[in-house]
Coordinates of C-alpha atoms and ligand atoms in Angstrom, one line a residue:
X1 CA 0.0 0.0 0.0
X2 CA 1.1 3.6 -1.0
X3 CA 3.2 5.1 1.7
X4 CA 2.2 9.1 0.9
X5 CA 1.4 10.9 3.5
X6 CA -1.0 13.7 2.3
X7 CA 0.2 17.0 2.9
X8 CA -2.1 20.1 1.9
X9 CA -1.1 22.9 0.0
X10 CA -1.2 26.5 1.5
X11 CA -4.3 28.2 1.7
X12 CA -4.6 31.7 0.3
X13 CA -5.9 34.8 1.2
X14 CA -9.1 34.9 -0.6
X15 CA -10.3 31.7 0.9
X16 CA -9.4 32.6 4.5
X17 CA -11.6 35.8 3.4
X18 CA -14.3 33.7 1.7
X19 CA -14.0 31.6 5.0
X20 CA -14.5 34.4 7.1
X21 CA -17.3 36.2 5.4
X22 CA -19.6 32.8 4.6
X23 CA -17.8 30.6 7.6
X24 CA -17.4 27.8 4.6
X25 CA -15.3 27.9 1.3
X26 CA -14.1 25.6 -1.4
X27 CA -10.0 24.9 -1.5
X28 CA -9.6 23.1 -4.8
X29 CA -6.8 21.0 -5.1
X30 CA -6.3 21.2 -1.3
X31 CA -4.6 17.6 -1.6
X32 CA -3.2 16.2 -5.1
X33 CA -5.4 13.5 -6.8
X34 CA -2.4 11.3 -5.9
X35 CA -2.7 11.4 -2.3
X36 CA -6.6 11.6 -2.2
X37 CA -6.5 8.3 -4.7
X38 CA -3.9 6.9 -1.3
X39 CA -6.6 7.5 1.0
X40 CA -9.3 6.2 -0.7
X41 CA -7.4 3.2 -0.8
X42 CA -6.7 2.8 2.9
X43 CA -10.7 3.5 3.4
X44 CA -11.6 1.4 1.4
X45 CA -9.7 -1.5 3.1
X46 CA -11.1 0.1 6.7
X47 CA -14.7 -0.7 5.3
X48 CA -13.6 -4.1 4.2
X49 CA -12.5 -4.5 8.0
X50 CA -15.3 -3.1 9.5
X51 CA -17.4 -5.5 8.0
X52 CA -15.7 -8.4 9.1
X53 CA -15.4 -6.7 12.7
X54 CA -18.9 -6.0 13.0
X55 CA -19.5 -2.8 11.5
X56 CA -19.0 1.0 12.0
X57 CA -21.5 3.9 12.8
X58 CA -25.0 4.0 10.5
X59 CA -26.6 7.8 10.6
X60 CA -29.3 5.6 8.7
X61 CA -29.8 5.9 4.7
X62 CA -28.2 9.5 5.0
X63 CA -24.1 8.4 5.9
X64 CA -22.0 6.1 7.3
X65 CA -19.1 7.1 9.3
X66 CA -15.8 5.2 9.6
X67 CA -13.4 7.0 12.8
X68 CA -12.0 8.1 14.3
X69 CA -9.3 6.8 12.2
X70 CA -5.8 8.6 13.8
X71 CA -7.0 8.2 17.7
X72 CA -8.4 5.3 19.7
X73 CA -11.4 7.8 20.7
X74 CA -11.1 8.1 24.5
X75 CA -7.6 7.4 25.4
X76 CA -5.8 9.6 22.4
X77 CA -3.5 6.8 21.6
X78 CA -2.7 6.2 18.0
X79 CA -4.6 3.8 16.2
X80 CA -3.2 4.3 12.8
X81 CA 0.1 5.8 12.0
X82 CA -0.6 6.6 8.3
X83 CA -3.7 8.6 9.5
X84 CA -2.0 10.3 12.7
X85 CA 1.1 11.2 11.0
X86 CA -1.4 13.0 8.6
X87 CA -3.7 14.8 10.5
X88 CA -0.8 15.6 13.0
X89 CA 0.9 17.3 10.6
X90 CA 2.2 20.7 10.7
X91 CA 0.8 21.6 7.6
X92 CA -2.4 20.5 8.4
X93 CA -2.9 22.6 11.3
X94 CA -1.9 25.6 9.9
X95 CA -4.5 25.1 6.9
X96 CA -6.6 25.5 10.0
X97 CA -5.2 28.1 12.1
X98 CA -5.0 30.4 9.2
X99 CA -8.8 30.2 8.0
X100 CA -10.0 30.2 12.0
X101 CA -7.6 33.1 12.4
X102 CA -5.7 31.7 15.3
X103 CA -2.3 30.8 16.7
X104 CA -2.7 27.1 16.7
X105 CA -5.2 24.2 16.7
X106 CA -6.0 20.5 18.2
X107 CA -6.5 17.5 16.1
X108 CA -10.3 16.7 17.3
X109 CA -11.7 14.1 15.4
X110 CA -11.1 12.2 11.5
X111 CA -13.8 9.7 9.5
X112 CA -14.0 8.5 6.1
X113 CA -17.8 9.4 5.1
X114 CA -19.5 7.4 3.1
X115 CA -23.4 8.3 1.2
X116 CA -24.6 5.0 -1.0
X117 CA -26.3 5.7 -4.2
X118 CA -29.9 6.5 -4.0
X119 CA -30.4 3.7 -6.0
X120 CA -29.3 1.5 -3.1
X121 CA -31.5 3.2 -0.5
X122 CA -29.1 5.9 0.1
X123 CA -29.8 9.6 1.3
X124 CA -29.8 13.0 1.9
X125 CA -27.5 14.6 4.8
X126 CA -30.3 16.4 7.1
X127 CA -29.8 20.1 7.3
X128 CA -27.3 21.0 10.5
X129 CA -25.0 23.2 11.7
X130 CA -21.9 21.1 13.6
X131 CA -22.3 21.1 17.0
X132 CA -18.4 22.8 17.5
X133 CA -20.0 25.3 15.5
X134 CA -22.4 26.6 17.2
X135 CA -22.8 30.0 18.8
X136 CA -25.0 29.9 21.8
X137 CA -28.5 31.7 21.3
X138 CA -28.5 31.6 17.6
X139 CA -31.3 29.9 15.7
X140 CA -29.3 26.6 15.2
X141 CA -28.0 26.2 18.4
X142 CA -29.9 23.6 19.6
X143 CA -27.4 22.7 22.6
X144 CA -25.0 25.4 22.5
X145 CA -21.8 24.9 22.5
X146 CA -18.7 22.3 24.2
X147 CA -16.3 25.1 23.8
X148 CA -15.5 28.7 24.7
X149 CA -15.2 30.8 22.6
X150 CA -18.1 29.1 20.5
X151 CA -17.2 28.7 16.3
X152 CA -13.7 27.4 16.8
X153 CA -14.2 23.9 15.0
X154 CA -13.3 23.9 11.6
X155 CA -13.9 20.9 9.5
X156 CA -12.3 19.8 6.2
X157 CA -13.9 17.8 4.0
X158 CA -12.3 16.4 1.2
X159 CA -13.5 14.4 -2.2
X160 CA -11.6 11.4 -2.8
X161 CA -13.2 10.8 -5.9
X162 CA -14.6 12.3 -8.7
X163 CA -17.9 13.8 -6.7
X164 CA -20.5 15.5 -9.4
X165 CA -23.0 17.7 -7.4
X166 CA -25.5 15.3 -7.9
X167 CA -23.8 12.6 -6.1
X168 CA -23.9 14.4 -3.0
X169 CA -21.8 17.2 -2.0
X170 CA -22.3 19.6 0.5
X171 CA -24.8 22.5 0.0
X172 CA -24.0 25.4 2.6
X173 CA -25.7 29.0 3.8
X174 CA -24.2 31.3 6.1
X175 CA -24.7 32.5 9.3
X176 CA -25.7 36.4 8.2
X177 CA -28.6 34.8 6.8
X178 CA -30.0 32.7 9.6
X179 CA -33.7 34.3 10.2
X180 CA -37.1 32.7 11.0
X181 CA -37.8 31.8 7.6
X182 CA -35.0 29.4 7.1
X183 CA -35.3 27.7 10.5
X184 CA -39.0 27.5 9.6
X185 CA -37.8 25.8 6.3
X186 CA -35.3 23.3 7.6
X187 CA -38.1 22.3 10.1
X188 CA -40.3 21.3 7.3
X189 CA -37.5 19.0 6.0
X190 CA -37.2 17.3 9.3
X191 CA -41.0 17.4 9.6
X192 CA -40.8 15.6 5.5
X193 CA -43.1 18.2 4.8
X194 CA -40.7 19.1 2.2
X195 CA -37.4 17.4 0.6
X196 CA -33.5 18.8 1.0
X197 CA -34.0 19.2 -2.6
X198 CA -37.1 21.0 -2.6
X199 CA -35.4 23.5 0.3
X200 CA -32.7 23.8 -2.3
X201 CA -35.1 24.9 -4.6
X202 CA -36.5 28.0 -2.0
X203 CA -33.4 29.2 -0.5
X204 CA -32.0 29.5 -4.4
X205 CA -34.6 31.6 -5.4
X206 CA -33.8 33.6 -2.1
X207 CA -30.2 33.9 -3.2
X208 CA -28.9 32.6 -0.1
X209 CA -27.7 28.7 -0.9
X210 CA -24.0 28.2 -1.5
X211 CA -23.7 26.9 -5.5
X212 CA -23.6 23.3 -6.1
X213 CA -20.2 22.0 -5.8
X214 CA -18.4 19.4 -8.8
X215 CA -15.4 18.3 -7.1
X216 CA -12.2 16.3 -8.1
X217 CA -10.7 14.0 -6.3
X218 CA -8.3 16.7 -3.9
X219 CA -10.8 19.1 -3.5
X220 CA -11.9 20.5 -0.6
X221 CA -15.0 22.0 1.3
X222 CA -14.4 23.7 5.0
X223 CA -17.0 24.9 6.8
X224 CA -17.4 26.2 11.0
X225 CA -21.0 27.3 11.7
X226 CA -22.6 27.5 8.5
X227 CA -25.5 25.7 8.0
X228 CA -24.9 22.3 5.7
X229 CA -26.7 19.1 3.8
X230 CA -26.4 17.5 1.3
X231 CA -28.7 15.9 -1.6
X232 CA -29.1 12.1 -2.0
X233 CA -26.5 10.5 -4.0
X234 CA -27.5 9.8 -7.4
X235 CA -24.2 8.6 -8.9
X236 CA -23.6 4.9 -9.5
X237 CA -21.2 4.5 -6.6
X238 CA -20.2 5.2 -3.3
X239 CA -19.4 8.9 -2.5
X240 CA -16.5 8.3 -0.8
X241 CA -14.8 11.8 1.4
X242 CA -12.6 12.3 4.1
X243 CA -13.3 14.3 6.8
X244 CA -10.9 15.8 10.0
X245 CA -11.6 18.4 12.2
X246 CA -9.5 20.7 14.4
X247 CA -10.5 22.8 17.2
X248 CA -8.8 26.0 18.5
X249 CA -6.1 25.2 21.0
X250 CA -7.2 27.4 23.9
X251 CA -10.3 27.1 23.9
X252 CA -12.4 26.3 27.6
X253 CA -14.4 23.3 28.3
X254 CA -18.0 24.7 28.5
X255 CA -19.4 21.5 30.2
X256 CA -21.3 20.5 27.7
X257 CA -20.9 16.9 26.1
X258 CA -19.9 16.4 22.5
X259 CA -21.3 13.2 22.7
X260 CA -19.0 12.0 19.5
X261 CA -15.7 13.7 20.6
X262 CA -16.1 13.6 24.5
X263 CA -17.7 10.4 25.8
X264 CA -15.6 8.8 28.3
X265 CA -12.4 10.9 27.6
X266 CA -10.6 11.8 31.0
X267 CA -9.4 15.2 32.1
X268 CA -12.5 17.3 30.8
X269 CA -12.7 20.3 33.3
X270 CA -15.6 23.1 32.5
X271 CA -13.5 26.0 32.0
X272 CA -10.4 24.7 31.7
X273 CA -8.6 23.9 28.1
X274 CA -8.9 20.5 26.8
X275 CA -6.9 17.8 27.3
X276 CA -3.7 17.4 25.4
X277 CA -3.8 13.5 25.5
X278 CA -6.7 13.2 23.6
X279 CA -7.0 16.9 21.8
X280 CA -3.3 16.9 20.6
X281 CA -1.5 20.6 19.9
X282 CA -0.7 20.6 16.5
X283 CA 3.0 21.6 15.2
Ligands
AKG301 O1 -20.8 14.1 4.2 C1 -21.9 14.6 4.5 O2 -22.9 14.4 3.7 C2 -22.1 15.4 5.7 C3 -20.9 15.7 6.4 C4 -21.1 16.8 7.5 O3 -22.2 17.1 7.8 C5 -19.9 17.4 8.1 O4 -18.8 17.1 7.6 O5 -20.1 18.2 9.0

């Protein structure tokens, strides 16, 4: 198996602005098609494994999840040294210093994603905003947030194949335009009064829905507290993306339980920065 270890290029000025203004961008060619072509492999072999193990986390039709992949979950400790020496990587954590804006950054969390065709019973991605990203009292803050100051997740998300709009790629609107009207529309989603699709459909003609995205294997989306789904997958295969997410380093401990990041880790004090043996500096 390829030995690469993907390193990303440098991220310019106009996406951190694009970044800041919308809190999501797309970075193409964020990694070459070589090293996104490396990881698919290794995923690929993960799924293989997980099947024989017993499976990985189902969000139903919409996505399966396989991760983390660098960290055993609660103890920190590496679980696979092409995947750590990756997403421990200087380079990657200043990709996400410079579009948060800040000194330095903890690895938090890494998955391969997975969306089956529609064909197969696959889905949409609900409408959400992450829960790292949320700022307390806003529309979409349904919990608040784990961390203080609030936003200071960023996730990257990156194609590993070639990934057409239609086979599922992330749809995003940004915080400035978070009003009654949207919440009211993402409720009808969940309520299936009305398809992602069909949402699509309103919040174009309001001007407010990022465009849809045709990705090559590489390219990237990031996105904070935006608001984000995705339409079913109606390509013939799997639409296979990485995904790894870094938090700010000094951010406090709120007290509040990120259920996928937090359960059972030791050392989590409210108020008090997280802890480095699970939420490693990075660089
Ligand atoms: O891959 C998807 O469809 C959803 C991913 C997502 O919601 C995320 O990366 O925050």
């Amino acid at each position: 198996m390829s030995s690469i270890i993907p390193t990303p290029r440098e991220i310019t000025d106009d996406e951190v602005r694009s970044f800041q203004e919308n809190d999501w961008a797309k970075i193409e060619s964020f990694l070459s098609e070589d090293e996104a072509a490396a990881l698919l492999t290794r995923l690929e072999a993960k799924l293989e494994q997980s099947a024989e193990k017993g499976g990985h986390a189902v969000y139903g039709p919409m996505l399966e999840a396989l991760g983390p992949l660098s960290v055993e979950g609660v103890s920190g400790e590496v679980a696979d040294r092409f995947f750590f020496d990756m997403t421990h990587q200087r380079a990657w954590g200043q990709a996400a210093a410079r579009l948060l804006g800040v000194e330095s950054v903890r690895y938090q969390i890494d998955q391969g994603l997975i969306k089956r065709p529609a064909r197969d019973g696959g889905d949409g991605t609900v409408w959400h905003v992450d829960f790292g990203g949320q700022e307390p009292g806003s529309l979409f803050a349904s919990h608040g947030s784990a961390f203080a100051p609030a936003r200071s997740v960023i996730a990257f998300w990156i194609a590993l194949k070639p990934t057409p709009a239609t086979s599922g790629t992330m749809r995003f609107v940004a915080p400035r335009h978070f009003d009654q009207p949207l919440h009211d529309l993402v409720h009808a989603t969940y309520a299936e009064q009305k398809s992602i699709e069909e949402s699509y459909e309103e919040l174009e003609q309001r001007g407010i829905l990022s465009p849809p995205l045709d990705l090559k294997p590489g390219d990237a989306t990031v996105h904070r507290g935006a608001l984000h789904s995705a339409p079913p997958n109606k390509g013939d295969g799997i639409r296979w993306a990485f995904a790894v997410s870094y938090v700010q380093a000094d951010v406090h401990y709120t007290g509040l339980i990120d259920e996928l990041v937090m359960a059972g880790v030791d050392g989590l004090e409210k108020g008090k920065t997280l802890p480095d043996h699970r939420f490693h500096i990075i660089g």
